Every structure is written in structure tokens, then in C-alpha cells.
């Protein structure tokens, strides 16, 4: 009984998550300046997000390897702040 209750509670909490089921790419062309980022939104898969982020780095850096990126799943604004996202999961 307790296990069924916990499972239903977890499923209800997951349903309350209003962030879209998509990946966003956060690209930092100069890894020493995290304040300068480009955000690409709306990828269906992590792989598509990663490919797009790497293409932006190649285009922006023209061969330099100082930039970095991360892909975030189910991202949305943090407490209503449009310039700060929080994600359920992030990967490089």
C-alpha cells in the first residue's frame, strides 16, 4: 500500500512539471567568460542539441577550442527571471 502511494505521488509530481520535454543548448564561445552565452531552444533529443551546440562553436571560433557548451533538459525560467534558466538535467 505504501509503495503504491509513493508511486502515485511521484507520478503526480512529475505531471506538475510544466517545462517542455525538450533540450536547450547553452553555448559559451569563450569559456573564460560565462556571462556571454547563446541559447538554442527546442531540440527533441540530446544528440540534436549537442550537434547544434558544436556547430555553433565551430562557426564562432573558426577552429579555436576555447568554447564550451551544455545541453539542458526541461529548462525554464528560475522564479520568473527570464535571464536565468533552471533545468531538470544537464549534460555535455
mmCIF file of N, CA, C and O in Angstrom:
data_model
loop_
_atom_site.group_PDB
_atom_site.id
_atom_site.type_symbol
_atom_site.label_atom_id
_atom_site.label_comp_id
_atom_site.label_asym_id
_atom_site.label_seq_id
_atom_site.Cartn_x
_atom_site.Cartn_y
_atom_site.Cartn_z
ATOM 1 N N UNK A 1 0.828 -1.197 0.000
ATOM 2 C CA UNK A 1 0.000 0.000 0.000
ATOM 3 C C UNK A 1 0.873 1.263 0.000
ATOM 4 O O UNK A 1 0.615 2.183 -0.741
ATOM 5 N N UNK A 2 1.892 1.264 0.875
ATOM 6 C CA UNK A 2 2.773 2.434 0.955
ATOM 7 C C UNK A 2 3.527 2.639 -0.366
ATOM 8 O O UNK A 2 3.699 3.762 -0.814
ATOM 9 N N UNK A 3 3.948 1.539 -0.984
ATOM 10 C CA UNK A 3 4.672 1.624 -2.250
ATOM 11 C C UNK A 3 3.780 2.212 -3.350
ATOM 12 O O UNK A 3 4.213 3.041 -4.137
ATOM 13 N N UNK A 4 2.520 1.797 -3.404
ATOM 14 C CA UNK A 4 1.579 2.315 -4.398
ATOM 15 C C UNK A 4 1.332 3.808 -4.187
ATOM 16 O O UNK A 4 1.245 4.581 -5.141
ATOM 17 N N UNK A 5 1.240 4.220 -2.920
ATOM 18 C CA UNK A 5 1.050 5.641 -2.616
ATOM 19 C C UNK A 5 2.251 6.454 -3.082
ATOM 20 O O UNK A 5 2.099 7.516 -3.687
ATOM 21 N N UNK A 6 3.454 5.974 -2.790
ATOM 22 C CA UNK A 6 4.669 6.694 -3.198
ATOM 23 C C UNK A 6 4.781 6.793 -4.711
ATOM 24 O O UNK A 6 5.146 7.832 -5.243
ATOM 25 N N UNK A 7 4.440 5.709 -5.397
ATOM 26 C CA UNK A 7 4.484 5.725 -6.856
ATOM 27 C C UNK A 7 3.496 6.740 -7.415
ATOM 28 O O UNK A 7 3.833 7.518 -8.304
ATOM 29 N N UNK A 8 2.293 6.778 -6.889
ATOM 30 C CA UNK A 8 1.303 7.740 -7.382
ATOM 31 C C UNK A 8 1.727 9.167 -7.061
ATOM 32 O O UNK A 8 1.514 10.077 -7.852
ATOM 33 N N UNK A 9 2.364 9.388 -5.908
ATOM 34 C CA UNK A 9 2.858 10.714 -5.551
ATOM 35 C C UNK A 9 3.943 11.169 -6.516
ATOM 36 O O UNK A 9 3.931 12.308 -6.987
ATOM 37 N N UNK A 10 4.870 10.285 -6.846
ATOM 38 C CA UNK A 10 5.939 10.618 -7.795
ATOM 39 C C UNK A 10 5.355 10.947 -9.159
ATOM 40 O O UNK A 10 5.756 11.920 -9.809
ATOM 41 N N UNK A 11 4.405 10.167 -9.608
ATOM 42 C CA UNK A 11 3.783 10.426 -10.916
ATOM 43 C C UNK A 11 3.027 11.745 -10.919
ATOM 44 O O UNK A 11 3.062 12.486 -11.909
ATOM 45 N N UNK A 12 2.365 12.078 -9.846
ATOM 46 C CA UNK A 12 1.647 13.358 -9.778
ATOM 47 C C UNK A 12 2.618 14.526 -9.798
ATOM 48 O O UNK A 12 2.385 15.529 -10.463
ATOM 49 N N UNK A 13 3.710 14.402 -9.062
ATOM 50 C CA UNK A 13 4.699 15.482 -9.061
ATOM 51 C C UNK A 13 5.341 15.648 -10.427
ATOM 52 O O UNK A 13 5.605 16.770 -10.868
ATOM 53 N N UNK A 14 5.594 14.570 -11.112
ATOM 54 C CA UNK A 14 6.159 14.653 -12.462
ATOM 55 C C UNK A 14 5.178 15.331 -13.402
ATOM 56 O O UNK A 14 5.567 16.088 -14.295
ATOM 57 N N UNK A 15 3.897 15.086 -13.218
ATOM 58 C CA UNK A 15 2.882 15.713 -14.078
ATOM 59 C C UNK A 15 2.780 17.210 -13.823
ATOM 60 O O UNK A 15 2.339 17.955 -14.685
ATOM 61 N N UNK A 16 3.190 17.674 -12.649
ATOM 62 C CA UNK A 16 3.125 19.101 -12.320
ATOM 63 C C UNK A 16 4.223 19.903 -12.989
ATOM 64 O O UNK A 16 4.197 21.118 -12.976
ATOM 65 N N UNK A 17 5.215 19.245 -13.531
ATOM 66 C CA UNK A 17 6.337 19.921 -14.177
ATOM 67 C C UNK A 17 5.856 20.488 -15.507
ATOM 68 O O UNK A 17 5.601 19.753 -16.447
ATOM 69 N N UNK A 18 5.721 21.807 -15.598
ATOM 70 C CA UNK A 18 5.166 22.431 -16.796
ATOM 71 C C UNK A 18 6.218 22.779 -17.845
ATOM 72 O O UNK A 18 5.888 23.306 -18.899
ATOM 73 N N UNK A 19 7.485 22.478 -17.568
ATOM 74 C CA UNK A 19 8.523 22.772 -18.556
ATOM 75 C C UNK A 19 8.377 21.814 -19.732
ATOM 76 O O UNK A 19 7.993 20.661 -19.571
ATOM 77 N N UNK A 20 8.685 22.290 -20.943
ATOM 78 C CA UNK A 20 8.531 21.432 -22.123
ATOM 79 C C UNK A 20 9.534 20.269 -22.135
ATOM 80 O O UNK A 20 10.630 20.385 -21.590
ATOM 81 N N UNK A 21 9.139 19.170 -22.753
ATOM 82 C CA UNK A 21 10.002 17.985 -22.886
ATOM 83 C C UNK A 21 10.958 18.182 -24.057
ATOM 84 O O UNK A 21 10.817 17.551 -25.102
ATOM 85 N N UNK A 22 11.894 19.074 -23.892
ATOM 86 C CA UNK A 22 12.857 19.358 -24.949
ATOM 87 C C UNK A 22 14.197 19.732 -24.342
ATOM 88 O O UNK A 22 14.305 19.996 -23.150
ATOM 89 N N UNK A 23 15.200 19.736 -25.203
ATOM 90 C CA UNK A 23 16.567 20.081 -24.812
ATOM 91 C C UNK A 23 16.910 21.481 -25.314
ATOM 92 O O UNK A 23 16.511 21.863 -26.412
ATOM 93 N N UNK A 24 17.647 22.235 -24.519
ATOM 94 C CA UNK A 24 18.170 23.540 -24.915
ATOM 95 C C UNK A 24 19.688 23.488 -24.872
ATOM 96 O O UNK A 24 20.273 22.854 -23.989
ATOM 97 N N UNK A 25 20.330 24.169 -25.812
ATOM 98 C CA UNK A 25 21.787 24.254 -25.842
ATOM 99 C C UNK A 25 22.214 25.613 -25.297
ATOM 100 O O UNK A 25 21.702 26.648 -25.726
ATOM 101 N N UNK A 26 23.146 25.584 -24.366
ATOM 102 C CA UNK A 26 23.737 26.800 -23.805
ATOM 103 C C UNK A 26 25.196 26.797 -24.253
ATOM 104 O O UNK A 26 25.994 25.980 -23.807
ATOM 105 N N UNK A 27 25.526 27.720 -25.162
ATOM 106 C CA UNK A 27 26.844 27.741 -25.796
ATOM 107 C C UNK A 27 27.617 28.950 -25.286
ATOM 108 O O UNK A 27 27.123 30.074 -25.314
ATOM 109 N N UNK A 28 28.840 28.686 -24.814
ATOM 110 C CA UNK A 28 29.730 29.729 -24.304
ATOM 111 C C UNK A 28 30.958 29.772 -25.212
ATOM 112 O O UNK A 28 31.877 28.965 -25.058
ATOM 113 N N UNK A 29 31.003 30.694 -26.175
ATOM 114 C CA UNK A 29 32.115 30.733 -27.137
ATOM 115 C C UNK A 29 33.482 30.934 -26.490
ATOM 116 O O UNK A 29 34.478 30.442 -26.981
ATOM 117 N N UNK A 30 33.537 31.644 -25.383
ATOM 118 C CA UNK A 30 34.788 31.857 -24.669
ATOM 119 C C UNK A 30 34.591 31.322 -23.259
ATOM 120 O O UNK A 30 33.872 31.922 -22.458
ATOM 121 N N UNK A 31 35.197 30.195 -22.933
ATOM 122 C CA UNK A 31 34.942 29.542 -21.653
ATOM 123 C C UNK A 31 35.377 30.380 -20.450
ATOM 124 O O UNK A 31 34.950 30.131 -19.337
ATOM 125 N N UNK A 32 36.206 31.389 -20.666
ATOM 126 C CA UNK A 32 36.607 32.253 -19.552
ATOM 127 C C UNK A 32 35.561 33.331 -19.270
ATOM 128 O O UNK A 32 35.636 34.013 -18.259
ATOM 129 N N UNK A 33 34.575 33.482 -20.163
ATOM 130 C CA UNK A 33 33.510 34.483 -19.976
ATOM 131 C C UNK A 33 32.150 33.794 -20.010
ATOM 132 O O UNK A 33 31.498 33.742 -21.038
ATOM 133 N N UNK A 34 31.710 33.283 -18.880
ATOM 134 C CA UNK A 34 30.423 32.589 -18.797
ATOM 135 C C UNK A 34 29.243 33.555 -18.902
ATOM 136 O O UNK A 34 28.107 33.148 -19.003
ATOM 137 N N UNK A 35 29.515 34.866 -18.850
ATOM 138 C CA UNK A 35 28.430 35.838 -18.951
ATOM 139 C C UNK A 35 27.964 36.024 -20.391
ATOM 140 O O UNK A 35 26.943 36.641 -20.639
ATOM 141 N N UNK A 36 28.699 35.489 -21.334
ATOM 142 C CA UNK A 36 28.354 35.643 -22.748
ATOM 143 C C UNK A 36 27.960 34.285 -23.307
ATOM 144 O O UNK A 36 28.810 33.443 -23.572
ATOM 145 N N UNK A 37 26.665 34.079 -23.439
ATOM 146 C CA UNK A 37 26.177 32.787 -23.893
ATOM 147 C C UNK A 37 25.159 32.959 -25.013
ATOM 148 O O UNK A 37 24.559 34.010 -25.175
ATOM 149 N N UNK A 38 25.006 31.890 -25.769
ATOM 150 C CA UNK A 38 23.976 31.811 -26.791
ATOM 151 C C UNK A 38 23.084 30.635 -26.420
ATOM 152 O O UNK A 38 23.584 29.560 -26.065
ATOM 153 N N UNK A 39 21.782 30.840 -26.487
ATOM 154 C CA UNK A 39 20.849 29.779 -26.134
ATOM 155 C C UNK A 39 20.074 29.365 -27.378
ATOM 156 O O UNK A 39 19.480 30.202 -28.055
ATOM 157 N N UNK A 40 20.112 28.070 -27.671
ATOM 158 C CA UNK A 40 19.361 27.486 -28.776
ATOM 159 C C UNK A 40 18.308 26.583 -28.140
ATOM 160 O O UNK A 40 18.639 25.667 -27.391
ATOM 161 N N UNK A 41 17.046 26.802 -28.430
ATOM 162 C CA UNK A 41 15.969 26.104 -27.732
ATOM 163 C C UNK A 41 15.205 25.136 -28.630
ATOM 164 O O UNK A 41 15.119 25.333 -29.832
ATOM 165 N N UNK A 42 14.640 24.111 -27.998
ATOM 166 C CA UNK A 42 13.627 23.296 -28.651
ATOM 167 C C UNK A 42 14.090 22.047 -29.376
ATOM 168 O O UNK A 42 13.458 21.639 -30.341
ATOM 169 N N UNK A 43 15.150 21.386 -28.919
ATOM 170 C CA UNK A 43 15.611 20.161 -29.581
ATOM 171 C C UNK A 43 14.885 18.949 -29.003
ATOM 172 O O UNK A 43 14.688 18.842 -27.796
ATOM 173 N N UNK A 44 14.520 18.018 -29.863
ATOM 174 C CA UNK A 44 13.780 16.831 -29.431
ATOM 175 C C UNK A 44 14.665 15.835 -28.694
ATOM 176 O O UNK A 44 14.187 15.101 -27.836
ATOM 177 N N UNK A 45 15.974 15.814 -29.009
ATOM 178 C CA UNK A 45 16.872 14.843 -28.395
ATOM 179 C C UNK A 45 18.147 15.531 -27.920
ATOM 180 O O UNK A 45 18.520 16.598 -28.407
ATOM 181 N N UNK A 46 18.827 14.854 -27.001
ATOM 182 C CA UNK A 46 20.116 15.353 -26.535
ATOM 183 C C UNK A 46 21.123 15.392 -27.681
ATOM 184 O O UNK A 46 21.887 16.340 -27.821
ATOM 185 N N UNK A 47 21.107 14.363 -28.506
ATOM 186 C CA UNK A 47 22.053 14.296 -29.628
ATOM 187 C C UNK A 47 21.889 15.485 -30.570
ATOM 188 O O UNK A 47 22.869 16.091 -31.001
ATOM 189 N N UNK A 48 20.655 15.849 -30.887
ATOM 190 C CA UNK A 48 20.408 17.008 -31.769
ATOM 191 C C UNK A 48 20.897 18.292 -31.107
ATOM 192 O O UNK A 48 21.469 19.170 -31.767
ATOM 193 N N UNK A 49 20.695 18.409 -29.812
ATOM 194 C CA UNK A 49 21.168 19.572 -29.069
ATOM 195 C C UNK A 49 22.688 19.668 -29.128
ATOM 196 O O UNK A 49 23.258 20.722 -29.386
ATOM 197 N N UNK A 50 23.349 18.547 -28.892
ATOM 198 C CA UNK A 50 24.819 18.502 -28.878
ATOM 199 C C UNK A 50 25.406 18.853 -30.245
ATOM 200 O O UNK A 50 26.357 19.620 -30.339
ATOM 201 N N UNK A 51 24.826 18.311 -31.302
ATOM 202 C CA UNK A 51 25.313 18.602 -32.657
ATOM 203 C C UNK A 51 25.188 20.094 -32.963
ATOM 204 O O UNK A 51 26.117 20.723 -33.473
ATOM 205 N N UNK A 52 24.050 20.680 -32.632
ATOM 206 C CA UNK A 52 23.837 22.110 -32.891
ATOM 207 C C UNK A 52 24.813 22.967 -32.091
ATOM 208 O O UNK A 52 25.375 23.938 -32.614
ATOM 209 N N UNK A 53 25.026 22.621 -30.831
ATOM 210 C CA UNK A 53 25.960 23.390 -29.992
ATOM 211 C C UNK A 53 27.372 23.338 -30.555
ATOM 212 O O UNK A 53 28.067 24.361 -30.622
ATOM 213 N N UNK A 54 27.798 22.154 -30.984
ATOM 214 C CA UNK A 54 29.138 22.025 -31.567
ATOM 215 C C UNK A 54 29.266 22.797 -32.868
ATOM 216 O O UNK A 54 30.319 23.382 -33.145
ATOM 217 N N UNK A 55 28.209 22.827 -33.679
ATOM 218 C CA UNK A 55 28.242 23.597 -34.923
ATOM 219 C C UNK A 55 28.387 25.087 -34.640
ATOM 220 O O UNK A 55 29.115 25.786 -35.342
ATOM 221 N N UNK A 56 27.708 25.572 -33.620
ATOM 222 C CA UNK A 56 27.838 26.989 -33.257
ATOM 223 C C UNK A 56 29.260 27.283 -32.812
ATOM 224 O O UNK A 56 29.840 28.302 -33.190
ATOM 225 N N UNK A 57 29.847 26.393 -32.012
ATOM 226 C CA UNK A 57 31.234 26.608 -31.578
ATOM 227 C C UNK A 57 32.197 26.630 -32.755
ATOM 228 O O UNK A 57 33.085 27.484 -32.816
ATOM 229 N N UNK A 58 32.026 25.714 -33.693
ATOM 230 C CA UNK A 58 32.897 25.688 -34.875
ATOM 231 C C UNK A 58 32.741 26.973 -35.671
ATOM 232 O O UNK A 58 33.715 27.597 -36.076
ATOM 233 N N UNK A 59 31.506 27.396 -35.868
ATOM 234 C CA UNK A 59 31.259 28.624 -36.635
ATOM 235 C C UNK A 59 31.832 29.830 -35.916
ATOM 236 O O UNK A 59 32.485 30.674 -36.515
ATOM 237 N N UNK A 60 31.610 29.929 -34.629
ATOM 238 C CA UNK A 60 32.012 31.102 -33.873
ATOM 239 C C UNK A 60 33.504 31.166 -33.642
ATOM 240 O O UNK A 60 34.099 32.233 -33.693
ATOM 241 N N UNK A 61 34.119 30.030 -33.399
ATOM 242 C CA UNK A 61 35.521 30.027 -33.025
ATOM 243 C C UNK A 61 36.479 29.883 -34.195
ATOM 244 O O UNK A 61 37.656 30.132 -34.057
ATOM 245 N N UNK A 62 35.992 29.437 -35.319
ATOM 246 C CA UNK A 62 36.841 29.251 -36.502
ATOM 247 C C UNK A 62 38.082 28.423 -36.177
ATOM 248 O O UNK A 62 39.198 28.791 -36.476
ATOM 249 N N UNK A 63 37.871 27.285 -35.505
ATOM 250 C CA UNK A 63 38.983 26.395 -35.217
ATOM 251 C C UNK A 63 39.544 26.496 -33.815
ATOM 252 O O UNK A 63 40.252 25.624 -33.365
ATOM 253 N N UNK A 64 39.261 27.569 -33.098
ATOM 254 C CA UNK A 64 39.743 27.714 -31.725
ATOM 255 C C UNK A 64 38.927 26.781 -30.821
ATOM 256 O O UNK A 64 37.750 26.567 -31.042
ATOM 257 N N UNK A 65 39.546 26.240 -29.793
ATOM 258 C CA UNK A 65 38.842 25.287 -28.943
ATOM 259 C C UNK A 65 38.640 25.812 -27.520
ATOM 260 O O UNK A 65 38.659 25.057 -26.564
ATOM 261 N N UNK A 66 38.446 27.107 -27.368
ATOM 262 C CA UNK A 66 38.288 27.668 -26.035
ATOM 263 C C UNK A 66 36.842 27.641 -25.545
ATOM 264 O O UNK A 66 36.600 27.825 -24.369
ATOM 265 N N UNK A 67 35.898 27.437 -26.406
ATOM 266 C CA UNK A 67 34.495 27.478 -26.014
ATOM 267 C C UNK A 67 34.005 26.177 -25.416
ATOM 268 O O UNK A 67 34.673 25.146 -25.463
ATOM 269 N N UNK A 68 32.829 26.254 -24.829
ATOM 270 C CA UNK A 68 32.201 25.082 -24.247
ATOM 271 C C UNK A 68 30.686 25.197 -24.398
ATOM 272 O O UNK A 68 30.178 26.235 -24.814
ATOM 273 N N UNK A 69 29.985 24.137 -24.035
ATOM 274 C CA UNK A 69 28.532 24.133 -24.127
ATOM 275 C C UNK A 69 27.972 23.147 -23.110
ATOM 276 O O UNK A 69 28.703 22.325 -22.546
ATOM 277 N N UNK A 70 26.688 23.226 -22.896
ATOM 278 C CA UNK A 70 25.963 22.204 -22.164
ATOM 279 C C UNK A 70 24.545 22.160 -22.708
ATOM 280 O O UNK A 70 24.035 23.156 -23.211
ATOM 281 N N UNK A 71 23.942 20.999 -22.635
ATOM 282 C CA UNK A 71 22.561 20.834 -23.057
ATOM 283 C C UNK A 71 21.724 20.570 -21.813
ATOM 284 O O UNK A 71 22.101 19.768 -20.957
ATOM 285 N N UNK A 72 20.587 21.254 -21.726
ATOM 286 C CA UNK A 72 19.704 21.095 -20.584
ATOM 287 C C UNK A 72 18.353 20.556 -21.014
ATOM 288 O O UNK A 72 17.818 20.946 -22.052
ATOM 289 N N UNK A 73 17.809 19.650 -20.205
ATOM 290 C CA UNK A 73 16.505 19.035 -20.475
ATOM 291 C C UNK A 73 15.459 19.632 -19.548
ATOM 292 O O UNK A 73 15.696 19.793 -18.354
ATOM 293 N N UNK A 74 14.305 19.946 -20.117
ATOM 294 C CA UNK A 74 13.187 20.527 -19.371
ATOM 295 C C UNK A 74 13.634 21.777 -18.622
ATOM 296 O O UNK A 74 13.584 21.850 -17.395
ATOM 297 N N UNK A 75 14.051 22.785 -19.373
ATOM 298 C CA UNK A 75 14.537 24.028 -18.785
ATOM 299 C C UNK A 75 13.427 25.081 -18.771
ATOM 300 O O UNK A 75 12.574 25.117 -19.646
ATOM 301 N N UNK A 76 13.490 25.936 -17.792
ATOM 302 C CA UNK A 76 12.544 27.034 -17.692
ATOM 303 C C UNK A 76 13.109 28.133 -16.821
ATOM 304 O O UNK A 76 14.125 27.941 -16.140
ATOM 305 N N UNK A 77 12.462 29.289 -16.820
ATOM 306 C CA UNK A 77 12.967 30.413 -16.022
ATOM 307 C C UNK A 77 12.940 30.107 -14.523
ATOM 308 O O UNK A 77 12.012 29.472 -14.033
ATOM 309 N N UNK A 78 13.950 30.550 -13.838
ATOM 310 C CA UNK A 78 14.053 30.363 -12.397
ATOM 311 C C UNK A 78 13.285 31.459 -11.679
ATOM 312 O O UNK A 78 13.620 32.638 -11.805
ATOM 313 N N UNK A 79 12.255 31.103 -10.961
ATOM 314 C CA UNK A 79 11.433 32.049 -10.192
ATOM 315 C C UNK A 79 11.020 33.275 -11.003
ATOM 316 O O UNK A 79 11.078 34.395 -10.519
ATOM 317 N N UNK A 80 10.682 33.044 -12.257
ATOM 318 C CA UNK A 80 10.205 34.140 -13.095
ATOM 319 C C UNK A 80 11.288 35.025 -13.685
ATOM 320 O O UNK A 80 10.985 36.006 -14.343
ATOM 321 N N UNK A 81 12.552 34.710 -13.479
ATOM 322 C CA UNK A 81 13.643 35.502 -14.040
ATOM 323 C C UNK A 81 13.922 35.020 -15.459
ATOM 324 O O UNK A 81 14.382 33.895 -15.653
ATOM 325 N N UNK A 82 13.645 35.838 -16.429
ATOM 326 C CA UNK A 82 13.767 35.434 -17.831
ATOM 327 C C UNK A 82 15.205 35.144 -18.245
ATOM 328 O O UNK A 82 15.441 34.383 -19.172
ATOM 329 N N UNK A 83 16.183 35.746 -17.573
ATOM 330 C CA UNK A 83 17.580 35.569 -17.991
ATOM 331 C C UNK A 83 18.305 34.475 -17.213
ATOM 332 O O UNK A 83 19.516 34.317 -17.349
ATOM 333 N N UNK A 84 17.588 33.677 -16.415
ATOM 334 C CA UNK A 84 18.215 32.608 -15.656
ATOM 335 C C UNK A 84 17.348 31.351 -15.756
ATOM 336 O O UNK A 84 16.222 31.337 -15.291
ATOM 337 N N UNK A 85 17.884 30.325 -16.405
ATOM 338 C CA UNK A 85 17.151 29.073 -16.576
ATOM 339 C C UNK A 85 17.596 28.047 -15.542
ATOM 340 O O UNK A 85 18.747 28.034 -15.113
ATOM 341 N N UNK A 86 16.678 27.188 -15.191
ATOM 342 C CA UNK A 86 16.991 26.021 -14.366
ATOM 343 C C UNK A 86 16.483 24.809 -15.143
ATOM 344 O O UNK A 86 15.425 24.858 -15.769
ATOM 345 N N UNK A 87 17.285 23.740 -15.172
ATOM 346 C CA UNK A 87 16.964 22.556 -15.961
ATOM 347 C C UNK A 87 16.852 21.328 -15.063
ATOM 348 O O UNK A 87 17.546 21.240 -14.050
ATOM 349 N N UNK A 88 16.032 20.390 -15.476
ATOM 350 C CA UNK A 88 15.900 19.148 -14.727
ATOM 351 C C UNK A 88 17.171 18.320 -14.839
ATOM 352 O O UNK A 88 17.573 17.645 -13.904
ATOM 353 N N UNK A 89 17.840 18.404 -15.995
ATOM 354 C CA UNK A 89 19.065 17.630 -16.239
ATOM 355 C C UNK A 89 19.952 18.415 -17.193
ATOM 356 O O UNK A 89 19.463 19.082 -18.081
ATOM 357 N N UNK A 90 21.266 18.340 -17.000
ATOM 358 C CA UNK A 90 22.220 18.942 -17.939
ATOM 359 C C UNK A 90 23.314 17.940 -18.267
ATOM 360 O O UNK A 90 23.699 17.117 -17.430
ATOM 361 N N UNK A 91 23.783 18.006 -19.516
ATOM 362 C CA UNK A 91 24.882 17.141 -19.980
ATOM 363 C C UNK A 91 25.722 17.909 -20.990
ATOM 364 O O UNK A 91 25.245 18.819 -21.628
ATOM 365 N N UNK A 92 26.958 17.444 -21.159
ATOM 366 C CA UNK A 92 27.831 17.982 -22.209
ATOM 367 C C UNK A 92 27.957 16.967 -23.309
ATOM 368 O O UNK A 92 27.846 15.810 -23.144
#
